[in-house]
């Protein structure tokens, strides 16, 4: 098990480096997040002890269940799944960033809780760039109005945009939803009234990390290529049943 994970990590880092080289980018421009849903704590430990530092979970319960076993390690945690407002308080015990901010009432409830705790939180806005009903996220046209609306929640620090994108075996089908996220960022920069000038793009998974990096990704979220198959079939991509 250990050898596999170490080998896979090397491969993934090589893929990231090669993709960066191919598009004239520095490898240090792209951060690796380990997508650890369904992955037991013992496997996560192997990756962290090998030098990784950032993990993402889709469910609060998984952070909670694995917490005791990982307590002695220095791990940064992001939430990357669909967040129900009744889980906010618990999720905030673990994470420094929520990458899946996708609706106004979630922003409002997060702000309320953060005010109580007297802290700020990094957020990425999740965008549904593949227009699939099975995925959460704002539609592209909603993003700028949303940013303007949540500006009043000063505890939320907007750090970037996140998308899952369309997953397919064909590159040509995956590319448009990745490119779209970059275009949305350009639109945000062009809309001066948002006041936003620096947004990271969180996109790219096991299947499409090279494409995502070519399109400007700053953070790839990788599960399968490091920890192996989750044996959950297609269903995992229906975010509606993720929790
Ligand atoms: C599971 C998951 C990933 C990782 O997907 P893999 O194909 O296993 O690399 C990335 N992002 C999100 C939001 C996920 O749920």
PDB file of C-alpha atoms and ligand atoms in Angstrom:
ATOM      1  CA  UNK A   1       0.000   0.000   0.000  1.00  0.00           C
ATOM      2  CA  UNK A   2       2.699   2.445   0.988  1.00  0.00           C
ATOM      3  CA  UNK A   3       4.815   1.786  -2.096  1.00  0.00           C
ATOM      4  CA  UNK A   4       1.821   2.293  -4.346  1.00  0.00           C
ATOM      5  CA  UNK A   5       0.911   5.622  -2.851  1.00  0.00           C
ATOM      6  CA  UNK A   6       4.491   6.884  -2.956  1.00  0.00           C
ATOM      7  CA  UNK A   7       4.857   5.743  -6.544  1.00  0.00           C
ATOM      8  CA  UNK A   8       1.557   7.345  -7.534  1.00  0.00           C
ATOM      9  CA  UNK A   9       2.498  10.609  -5.858  1.00  0.00           C
ATOM     10  CA  UNK A  10       5.715  10.705  -7.850  1.00  0.00           C
ATOM     11  CA  UNK A  11       3.774  10.089 -11.036  1.00  0.00           C
ATOM     12  CA  UNK A  12       1.276  12.825 -10.268  1.00  0.00           C
ATOM     13  CA  UNK A  13       4.013  15.331  -9.489  1.00  0.00           C
ATOM     14  CA  UNK A  14       5.725  14.379 -12.743  1.00  0.00           C
ATOM     15  CA  UNK A  15       2.463  14.906 -14.620  1.00  0.00           C
ATOM     16  CA  UNK A  16       2.056  18.323 -13.016  1.00  0.00           C
ATOM     17  CA  UNK A  17       5.639  19.293 -13.829  1.00  0.00           C
ATOM     18  CA  UNK A  18       5.374  18.129 -17.405  1.00  0.00           C
ATOM     19  CA  UNK A  19       2.090  19.921 -17.916  1.00  0.00           C
ATOM     20  CA  UNK A  20       3.606  23.108 -16.503  1.00  0.00           C
ATOM     21  CA  UNK A  21       6.629  22.801 -18.755  1.00  0.00           C
ATOM     22  CA  UNK A  22       4.442  22.204 -21.797  1.00  0.00           C
ATOM     23  CA  UNK A  23       2.548  25.420 -21.159  1.00  0.00           C
ATOM     24  CA  UNK A  24       5.510  27.502 -20.070  1.00  0.00           C
ATOM     25  CA  UNK A  25       4.454  27.724 -16.455  1.00  0.00           C
ATOM     26  CA  UNK A  26       6.380  27.206 -13.252  1.00  0.00           C
ATOM     27  CA  UNK A  27       5.596  24.026 -11.328  1.00  0.00           C
ATOM     28  CA  UNK A  28       5.343  26.167  -8.204  1.00  0.00           C
ATOM     29  CA  UNK A  29       2.296  27.899  -9.743  1.00  0.00           C
ATOM     30  CA  UNK A  30       0.217  24.759  -9.317  1.00  0.00           C
ATOM     31  CA  UNK A  31      -0.680  23.391  -5.928  1.00  0.00           C
ATOM     32  CA  UNK A  32      -1.680  19.782  -5.323  1.00  0.00           C
ATOM     33  CA  UNK A  33      -4.689  19.036  -3.161  1.00  0.00           C
ATOM     34  CA  UNK A  34      -5.304  15.428  -2.214  1.00  0.00           C
ATOM     35  CA  UNK A  35      -8.978  14.609  -2.701  1.00  0.00           C
ATOM     36  CA  UNK A  36      -9.422  12.131   0.130  1.00  0.00           C
ATOM     37  CA  UNK A  37     -13.093  11.182   0.089  1.00  0.00           C
ATOM     38  CA  UNK A  38     -13.487   7.524   1.137  1.00  0.00           C
ATOM     39  CA  UNK A  39      -9.701   7.283   1.689  1.00  0.00           C
ATOM     40  CA  UNK A  40      -8.800   5.915   5.131  1.00  0.00           C
ATOM     41  CA  UNK A  41      -6.664   7.994   7.460  1.00  0.00           C
ATOM     42  CA  UNK A  42      -3.768   5.527   7.261  1.00  0.00           C
ATOM     43  CA  UNK A  43      -3.397   6.187   3.546  1.00  0.00           C
ATOM     44  CA  UNK A  44      -3.669   9.925   3.987  1.00  0.00           C
ATOM     45  CA  UNK A  45      -0.901   9.707   6.584  1.00  0.00           C
ATOM     46  CA  UNK A  46       1.424   8.063   4.069  1.00  0.00           C
ATOM     47  CA  UNK A  47       0.963  10.931   1.623  1.00  0.00           C
ATOM     48  CA  UNK A  48       1.396  13.600   4.280  1.00  0.00           C
ATOM     49  CA  UNK A  49       4.526  11.981   5.644  1.00  0.00           C
ATOM     50  CA  UNK A  50       5.837  11.921   2.072  1.00  0.00           C
ATOM     51  CA  UNK A  51       5.608  15.706   2.007  1.00  0.00           C
ATOM     52  CA  UNK A  52       2.049  16.595   0.998  1.00  0.00           C
ATOM     53  CA  UNK A  53       0.230  19.175   3.072  1.00  0.00           C
ATOM     54  CA  UNK A  54      -3.203  19.887   1.640  1.00  0.00           C
ATOM     55  CA  UNK A  55      -6.272  17.650   1.663  1.00  0.00           C
ATOM     56  CA  UNK A  56      -9.885  18.152   0.641  1.00  0.00           C
ATOM     57  CA  UNK A  57     -12.976  16.307   1.808  1.00  0.00           C
ATOM     58  CA  UNK A  58     -16.524  16.397   0.452  1.00  0.00           C
ATOM     59  CA  UNK A  59     -18.218  15.593   3.732  1.00  0.00           C
ATOM     60  CA  UNK A  60     -17.855  17.005   7.200  1.00  0.00           C
ATOM     61  CA  UNK A  61     -18.213  13.504   8.642  1.00  0.00           C
ATOM     62  CA  UNK A  62     -15.061  12.352   6.895  1.00  0.00           C
ATOM     63  CA  UNK A  63     -13.028  15.158   8.458  1.00  0.00           C
ATOM     64  CA  UNK A  64     -14.468  14.233  11.824  1.00  0.00           C
ATOM     65  CA  UNK A  65     -13.954  10.494  11.508  1.00  0.00           C
ATOM     66  CA  UNK A  66     -10.329  10.791  10.397  1.00  0.00           C
ATOM     67  CA  UNK A  67      -9.363  13.637  12.685  1.00  0.00           C
ATOM     68  CA  UNK A  68      -8.105  11.687  15.703  1.00  0.00           C
ATOM     69  CA  UNK A  69      -5.840   9.516  13.581  1.00  0.00           C
ATOM     70  CA  UNK A  70      -4.275  12.510  11.847  1.00  0.00           C
ATOM     71  CA  UNK A  71      -4.048  14.849  14.814  1.00  0.00           C
ATOM     72  CA  UNK A  72      -0.255  14.792  15.111  1.00  0.00           C
ATOM     73  CA  UNK A  73       0.245  15.859  11.478  1.00  0.00           C
ATOM     74  CA  UNK A  74       0.339  19.345  10.071  1.00  0.00           C
ATOM     75  CA  UNK A  75      -2.405  19.291   7.460  1.00  0.00           C
ATOM     76  CA  UNK A  76      -4.245  22.083   5.736  1.00  0.00           C
ATOM     77  CA  UNK A  77      -7.862  21.187   5.005  1.00  0.00           C
ATOM     78  CA  UNK A  78     -10.250  22.499   2.384  1.00  0.00           C
ATOM     79  CA  UNK A  79     -13.896  21.606   2.010  1.00  0.00           C
ATOM     80  CA  UNK A  80     -14.673  20.673  -1.606  1.00  0.00           C
ATOM     81  CA  UNK A  81     -18.161  19.126  -1.480  1.00  0.00           C
ATOM     82  CA  UNK A  82     -21.722  20.330  -1.247  1.00  0.00           C
ATOM     83  CA  UNK A  83     -22.090  22.066   2.094  1.00  0.00           C
ATOM     84  CA  UNK A  84     -25.373  22.040   3.941  1.00  0.00           C
ATOM     85  CA  UNK A  85     -25.890  25.027   6.187  1.00  0.00           C
ATOM     86  CA  UNK A  86     -26.519  22.829   9.234  1.00  0.00           C
ATOM     87  CA  UNK A  87     -22.957  21.503   8.891  1.00  0.00           C
ATOM     88  CA  UNK A  88     -21.243  24.890   8.816  1.00  0.00           C
ATOM     89  CA  UNK A  89     -20.291  25.041  12.445  1.00  0.00           C
ATOM     90  CA  UNK A  90     -18.696  21.593  12.384  1.00  0.00           C
ATOM     91  CA  UNK A  91     -16.910  22.091   9.081  1.00  0.00           C
ATOM     92  CA  UNK A  92     -15.347  25.299  10.364  1.00  0.00           C
ATOM     93  CA  UNK A  93     -13.597  23.302  13.075  1.00  0.00           C
ATOM     94  CA  UNK A  94     -11.449  21.695  10.406  1.00  0.00           C
ATOM     95  CA  UNK A  95     -11.002  23.880   7.360  1.00  0.00           C
ATOM     96  CA  UNK A  96      -9.136  27.007   6.306  1.00  0.00           C
ATOM     97  CA  UNK A  97     -10.992  27.237   3.017  1.00  0.00           C
ATOM     98  CA  UNK A  98     -14.318  26.303   1.478  1.00  0.00           C
ATOM     99  CA  UNK A  99     -13.937  25.765  -2.251  1.00  0.00           C
ATOM    100  CA  UNK A 100     -17.600  25.059  -2.870  1.00  0.00           C
ATOM    101  CA  UNK A 101     -19.366  28.314  -2.083  1.00  0.00           C
ATOM    102  CA  UNK A 102     -22.323  28.136  -4.423  1.00  0.00           C
ATOM    103  CA  UNK A 103     -25.276  30.072  -3.062  1.00  0.00           C
ATOM    104  CA  UNK A 104     -26.257  33.173  -1.167  1.00  0.00           C
ATOM    105  CA  UNK A 105     -27.749  31.615   1.908  1.00  0.00           C
ATOM    106  CA  UNK A 106     -24.598  29.573   2.426  1.00  0.00           C
ATOM    107  CA  UNK A 107     -22.511  32.769   2.229  1.00  0.00           C
ATOM    108  CA  UNK A 108     -24.820  34.471   4.688  1.00  0.00           C
ATOM    109  CA  UNK A 109     -24.816  31.613   7.180  1.00  0.00           C
ATOM    110  CA  UNK A 110     -21.049  31.223   6.920  1.00  0.00           C
ATOM    111  CA  UNK A 111     -20.607  34.921   7.606  1.00  0.00           C
ATOM    112  CA  UNK A 112     -22.849  34.765  10.660  1.00  0.00           C
ATOM    113  CA  UNK A 113     -20.905  31.884  12.151  1.00  0.00           C
ATOM    114  CA  UNK A 114     -17.528  33.427  11.289  1.00  0.00           C
ATOM    115  CA  UNK A 115     -18.558  36.647  12.993  1.00  0.00           C
ATOM    116  CA  UNK A 116     -19.424  34.678  16.109  1.00  0.00           C
ATOM    117  CA  UNK A 117     -16.010  33.059  15.978  1.00  0.00           C
ATOM    118  CA  UNK A 118     -14.335  36.364  15.176  1.00  0.00           C
ATOM    119  CA  UNK A 119     -12.445  34.985  12.180  1.00  0.00           C
ATOM    120  CA  UNK A 120     -12.197  35.146   8.408  1.00  0.00           C
ATOM    121  CA  UNK A 121     -12.326  32.320   5.892  1.00  0.00           C
ATOM    122  CA  UNK A 122     -10.896  31.784   2.420  1.00  0.00           C
ATOM    123  CA  UNK A 123     -13.524  30.786  -0.129  1.00  0.00           C
ATOM    124  CA  UNK A 124     -13.611  29.709  -3.742  1.00  0.00           C
ATOM    125  CA  UNK A 125     -16.805  30.159  -5.705  1.00  0.00           C
ATOM    126  CA  UNK A 126     -17.943  26.943  -7.320  1.00  0.00           C
ATOM    127  CA  UNK A 127     -19.114  27.345 -10.885  1.00  0.00           C
ATOM    128  CA  UNK A 128     -21.016  24.768 -12.877  1.00  0.00           C
ATOM    129  CA  UNK A 129     -19.118  25.153 -16.130  1.00  0.00           C
ATOM    130  CA  UNK A 130     -20.433  21.941 -17.648  1.00  0.00           C
ATOM    131  CA  UNK A 131     -24.104  22.882 -17.268  1.00  0.00           C
ATOM    132  CA  UNK A 132     -24.902  19.446 -15.866  1.00  0.00           C
ATOM    133  CA  UNK A 133     -27.722  19.035 -13.403  1.00  0.00           C
ATOM    134  CA  UNK A 134     -25.678  16.487 -11.491  1.00  0.00           C
ATOM    135  CA  UNK A 135     -23.254  19.195 -10.381  1.00  0.00           C
ATOM    136  CA  UNK A 136     -23.579  22.065  -7.995  1.00  0.00           C
ATOM    137  CA  UNK A 137     -22.200  25.517  -8.610  1.00  0.00           C
ATOM    138  CA  UNK A 138     -23.396  28.852  -9.891  1.00  0.00           C
ATOM    139  CA  UNK A 139     -24.109  29.164 -13.552  1.00  0.00           C
ATOM    140  CA  UNK A 140     -21.452  31.304 -15.254  1.00  0.00           C
ATOM    141  CA  UNK A 141     -23.773  34.282 -15.676  1.00  0.00           C
ATOM    142  CA  UNK A 142     -24.527  34.351 -11.968  1.00  0.00           C
ATOM    143  CA  UNK A 143     -20.942  34.706 -10.794  1.00  0.00           C
ATOM    144  CA  UNK A 144     -20.395  38.468 -11.029  1.00  0.00           C
ATOM    145  CA  UNK A 145     -23.745  39.393  -9.457  1.00  0.00           C
ATOM    146  CA  UNK A 146     -23.001  36.852  -6.719  1.00  0.00           C
ATOM    147  CA  UNK A 147     -19.605  38.401  -5.979  1.00  0.00           C
ATOM    148  CA  UNK A 148     -21.190  41.842  -5.728  1.00  0.00           C
ATOM    149  CA  UNK A 149     -23.831  40.469  -3.406  1.00  0.00           C
ATOM    150  CA  UNK A 150     -21.459  38.719  -1.003  1.00  0.00           C
ATOM    151  CA  UNK A 151     -18.996  41.615  -0.762  1.00  0.00           C
ATOM    152  CA  UNK A 152     -20.891  42.766   2.309  1.00  0.00           C
ATOM    153  CA  UNK A 153     -19.849  39.594   4.127  1.00  0.00           C
ATOM    154  CA  UNK A 154     -16.414  40.838   5.004  1.00  0.00           C
ATOM    155  CA  UNK A 155     -15.419  37.617   6.802  1.00  0.00           C
ATOM    156  CA  UNK A 156     -15.384  35.816   3.438  1.00  0.00           C
ATOM    157  CA  UNK A 157     -12.121  36.257   1.543  1.00  0.00           C
ATOM    158  CA  UNK A 158     -12.732  35.378  -2.097  1.00  0.00           C
ATOM    159  CA  UNK A 159      -9.592  33.589  -3.251  1.00  0.00           C
ATOM    160  CA  UNK A 160     -10.674  31.861  -6.404  1.00  0.00           C
ATOM    161  CA  UNK A 161     -13.058  29.920  -8.589  1.00  0.00           C
ATOM    162  CA  UNK A 162     -13.595  26.178  -8.538  1.00  0.00           C
ATOM    163  CA  UNK A 163     -15.114  23.839 -11.073  1.00  0.00           C
ATOM    164  CA  UNK A 164     -15.429  20.113 -11.524  1.00  0.00           C
ATOM    165  CA  UNK A 165     -15.961  20.426 -15.238  1.00  0.00           C
ATOM    166  CA  UNK A 166     -17.148  17.878 -17.689  1.00  0.00           C
ATOM    167  CA  UNK A 167     -15.468  14.526 -17.308  1.00  0.00           C
ATOM    168  CA  UNK A 168     -15.106  12.497 -20.430  1.00  0.00           C
ATOM    169  CA  UNK A 169     -12.601  10.277 -22.124  1.00  0.00           C
ATOM    170  CA  UNK A 170     -12.240  12.793 -24.928  1.00  0.00           C
ATOM    171  CA  UNK A 171     -10.123  15.872 -24.394  1.00  0.00           C
ATOM    172  CA  UNK A 172     -12.196  17.897 -26.799  1.00  0.00           C
ATOM    173  CA  UNK A 173     -15.221  17.437 -24.595  1.00  0.00           C
ATOM    174  CA  UNK A 174     -13.469  18.342 -21.348  1.00  0.00           C
ATOM    175  CA  UNK A 175     -11.694  21.433 -22.597  1.00  0.00           C
ATOM    176  CA  UNK A 176     -14.583  23.937 -22.919  1.00  0.00           C
ATOM    177  CA  UNK A 177     -15.666  23.757 -19.269  1.00  0.00           C
ATOM    178  CA  UNK A 178     -12.083  24.357 -18.100  1.00  0.00           C
ATOM    179  CA  UNK A 179     -11.550  27.231 -20.510  1.00  0.00           C
ATOM    180  CA  UNK A 180     -14.834  28.735 -19.407  1.00  0.00           C
ATOM    181  CA  UNK A 181     -13.653  29.058 -15.804  1.00  0.00           C
ATOM    182  CA  UNK A 182     -10.650  31.054 -16.984  1.00  0.00           C
ATOM    183  CA  UNK A 183     -12.911  33.270 -19.083  1.00  0.00           C
ATOM    184  CA  UNK A 184     -15.155  33.910 -16.111  1.00  0.00           C
ATOM    185  CA  UNK A 185     -12.117  35.036 -14.171  1.00  0.00           C
ATOM    186  CA  UNK A 186     -11.168  37.403 -16.990  1.00  0.00           C
ATOM    187  CA  UNK A 187     -14.702  38.816 -16.938  1.00  0.00           C
ATOM    188  CA  UNK A 188     -14.447  39.383 -13.198  1.00  0.00           C
ATOM    189  CA  UNK A 189     -11.142  41.213 -13.604  1.00  0.00           C
ATOM    190  CA  UNK A 190     -12.661  43.331 -16.370  1.00  0.00           C
ATOM    191  CA  UNK A 191     -15.617  44.253 -14.176  1.00  0.00           C
ATOM    192  CA  UNK A 192     -13.717  46.762 -12.072  1.00  0.00           C
ATOM    193  CA  UNK A 193     -16.520  47.305  -9.577  1.00  0.00           C
ATOM    194  CA  UNK A 194     -15.898  43.899  -8.012  1.00  0.00           C
ATOM    195  CA  UNK A 195     -12.516  45.185  -6.842  1.00  0.00           C
ATOM    196  CA  UNK A 196     -11.095  41.721  -7.387  1.00  0.00           C
ATOM    197  CA  UNK A 197      -7.705  41.411  -9.050  1.00  0.00           C
ATOM    198  CA  UNK A 198      -6.303  38.083  -7.905  1.00  0.00           C
ATOM    199  CA  UNK A 199      -8.230  34.836  -8.202  1.00  0.00           C
ATOM    200  CA  UNK A 200      -6.882  31.308  -8.262  1.00  0.00           C
ATOM    201  CA  UNK A 201      -8.440  28.637 -10.447  1.00  0.00           C
ATOM    202  CA  UNK A 202      -9.140  25.302  -8.769  1.00  0.00           C
ATOM    203  CA  UNK A 203      -9.649  22.807 -11.575  1.00  0.00           C
ATOM    204  CA  UNK A 204      -8.158  19.576 -12.804  1.00  0.00           C
ATOM    205  CA  UNK A 205      -8.619  16.081 -11.414  1.00  0.00           C
ATOM    206  CA  UNK A 206      -7.075  12.711 -12.162  1.00  0.00           C
ATOM    207  CA  UNK A 207      -8.529  12.622 -15.643  1.00  0.00           C
ATOM    208  CA  UNK A 208      -7.929  16.148 -16.827  1.00  0.00           C
ATOM    209  CA  UNK A 209      -5.090  17.679 -14.835  1.00  0.00           C
ATOM    210  CA  UNK A 210      -2.906  18.294 -17.899  1.00  0.00           C
ATOM    211  CA  UNK A 211      -5.696  20.090 -19.706  1.00  0.00           C
ATOM    212  CA  UNK A 212      -6.562  22.110 -16.617  1.00  0.00           C
ATOM    213  CA  UNK A 213      -2.968  23.225 -16.158  1.00  0.00           C
ATOM    214  CA  UNK A 214      -2.763  24.221 -19.813  1.00  0.00           C
ATOM    215  CA  UNK A 215      -5.863  26.347 -19.196  1.00  0.00           C
ATOM    216  CA  UNK A 216      -4.326  28.066 -16.187  1.00  0.00           C
ATOM    217  CA  UNK A 217      -5.228  25.973 -13.155  1.00  0.00           C
ATOM    218  CA  UNK A 218      -3.494  26.949  -9.909  1.00  0.00           C
ATOM    219  CA  UNK A 219      -4.760  24.063  -7.833  1.00  0.00           C
ATOM    220  CA  UNK A 220      -5.450  20.514  -8.960  1.00  0.00           C
ATOM    221  CA  UNK A 221      -7.536  18.186  -6.812  1.00  0.00           C
ATOM    222  CA  UNK A 222      -6.403  14.599  -7.227  1.00  0.00           C
ATOM    223  CA  UNK A 223      -7.870  11.458  -5.694  1.00  0.00           C
ATOM    224  CA  UNK A 224      -7.930   8.377  -7.901  1.00  0.00           C
ATOM    225  CA  UNK A 225      -4.467   8.782  -9.443  1.00  0.00           C
ATOM    226  CA  UNK A 226      -2.964   8.765  -5.953  1.00  0.00           C
ATOM    227  CA  UNK A 227      -5.167   6.505  -3.860  1.00  0.00           C
ATOM    228  CA  UNK A 228      -6.696   4.267  -6.502  1.00  0.00           C
ATOM    229  CA  UNK A 229     -10.291   3.707  -7.511  1.00  0.00           C
ATOM    230  CA  UNK A 230     -13.057   4.424  -5.065  1.00  0.00           C
ATOM    231  CA  UNK A 231     -15.238   1.668  -6.551  1.00  0.00           C
ATOM    232  CA  UNK A 232     -18.221   3.935  -6.467  1.00  0.00           C
ATOM    233  CA  UNK A 233     -18.881   3.894 -10.147  1.00  0.00           C
ATOM    234  CA  UNK A 234     -20.316   6.926 -11.800  1.00  0.00           C
ATOM    235  CA  UNK A 235     -22.478   7.932  -8.917  1.00  0.00           C
ATOM    236  CA  UNK A 236     -19.798   9.897  -7.159  1.00  0.00           C
ATOM    237  CA  UNK A 237     -20.251  12.545  -9.824  1.00  0.00           C
ATOM    238  CA  UNK A 238     -23.799  13.076  -8.893  1.00  0.00           C
ATOM    239  CA  UNK A 239     -23.159  15.696  -6.256  1.00  0.00           C
ATOM    240  CA  UNK A 240     -26.831  15.539  -5.271  1.00  0.00           C
ATOM    241  CA  UNK A 241     -26.319  12.203  -3.626  1.00  0.00           C
ATOM    242  CA  UNK A 242     -22.940  13.037  -2.139  1.00  0.00           C
ATOM    243  CA  UNK A 243     -24.425  13.452   1.292  1.00  0.00           C
TER     244      UNK A 243
HETATM  245  C1  LIG B   1     -13.394  13.356  -5.876  1.00  0.00           C
HETATM  246  C2  LIG B   1     -13.122  14.752  -6.241  1.00  0.00           C
HETATM  247  C3  LIG B   1     -11.936  15.112  -6.890  1.00  0.00           C
HETATM  248  C4  LIG B   1     -10.876  14.095  -7.300  1.00  0.00           C
HETATM  249  O1  LIG B   1     -11.318  13.306  -8.349  1.00  0.00           O
HETATM  250  P1  LIG B   1     -10.395  12.120  -8.946  1.00  0.00           P
HETATM  251  O2  LIG B   1     -10.981  11.858 -10.264  1.00  0.00           O
HETATM  252  O3  LIG B   1     -10.501  10.978  -8.000  1.00  0.00           O
HETATM  253  O4  LIG B   1      -9.013  12.652  -9.016  1.00  0.00           O
HETATM  254  C5  LIG B   1     -11.727  16.444  -7.164  1.00  0.00           C
HETATM  255  N1  LIG B   1     -12.642  17.389  -6.839  1.00  0.00           N
HETATM  256  C6  LIG B   1     -13.786  17.096  -6.225  1.00  0.00           C
HETATM  257  C7  LIG B   1     -14.742  18.176  -5.895  1.00  0.00           C
HETATM  258  C8  LIG B   1     -14.066  15.772  -5.908  1.00  0.00           C
HETATM  259  O5  LIG B   1     -15.229  15.472  -5.314  1.00  0.00           O
END
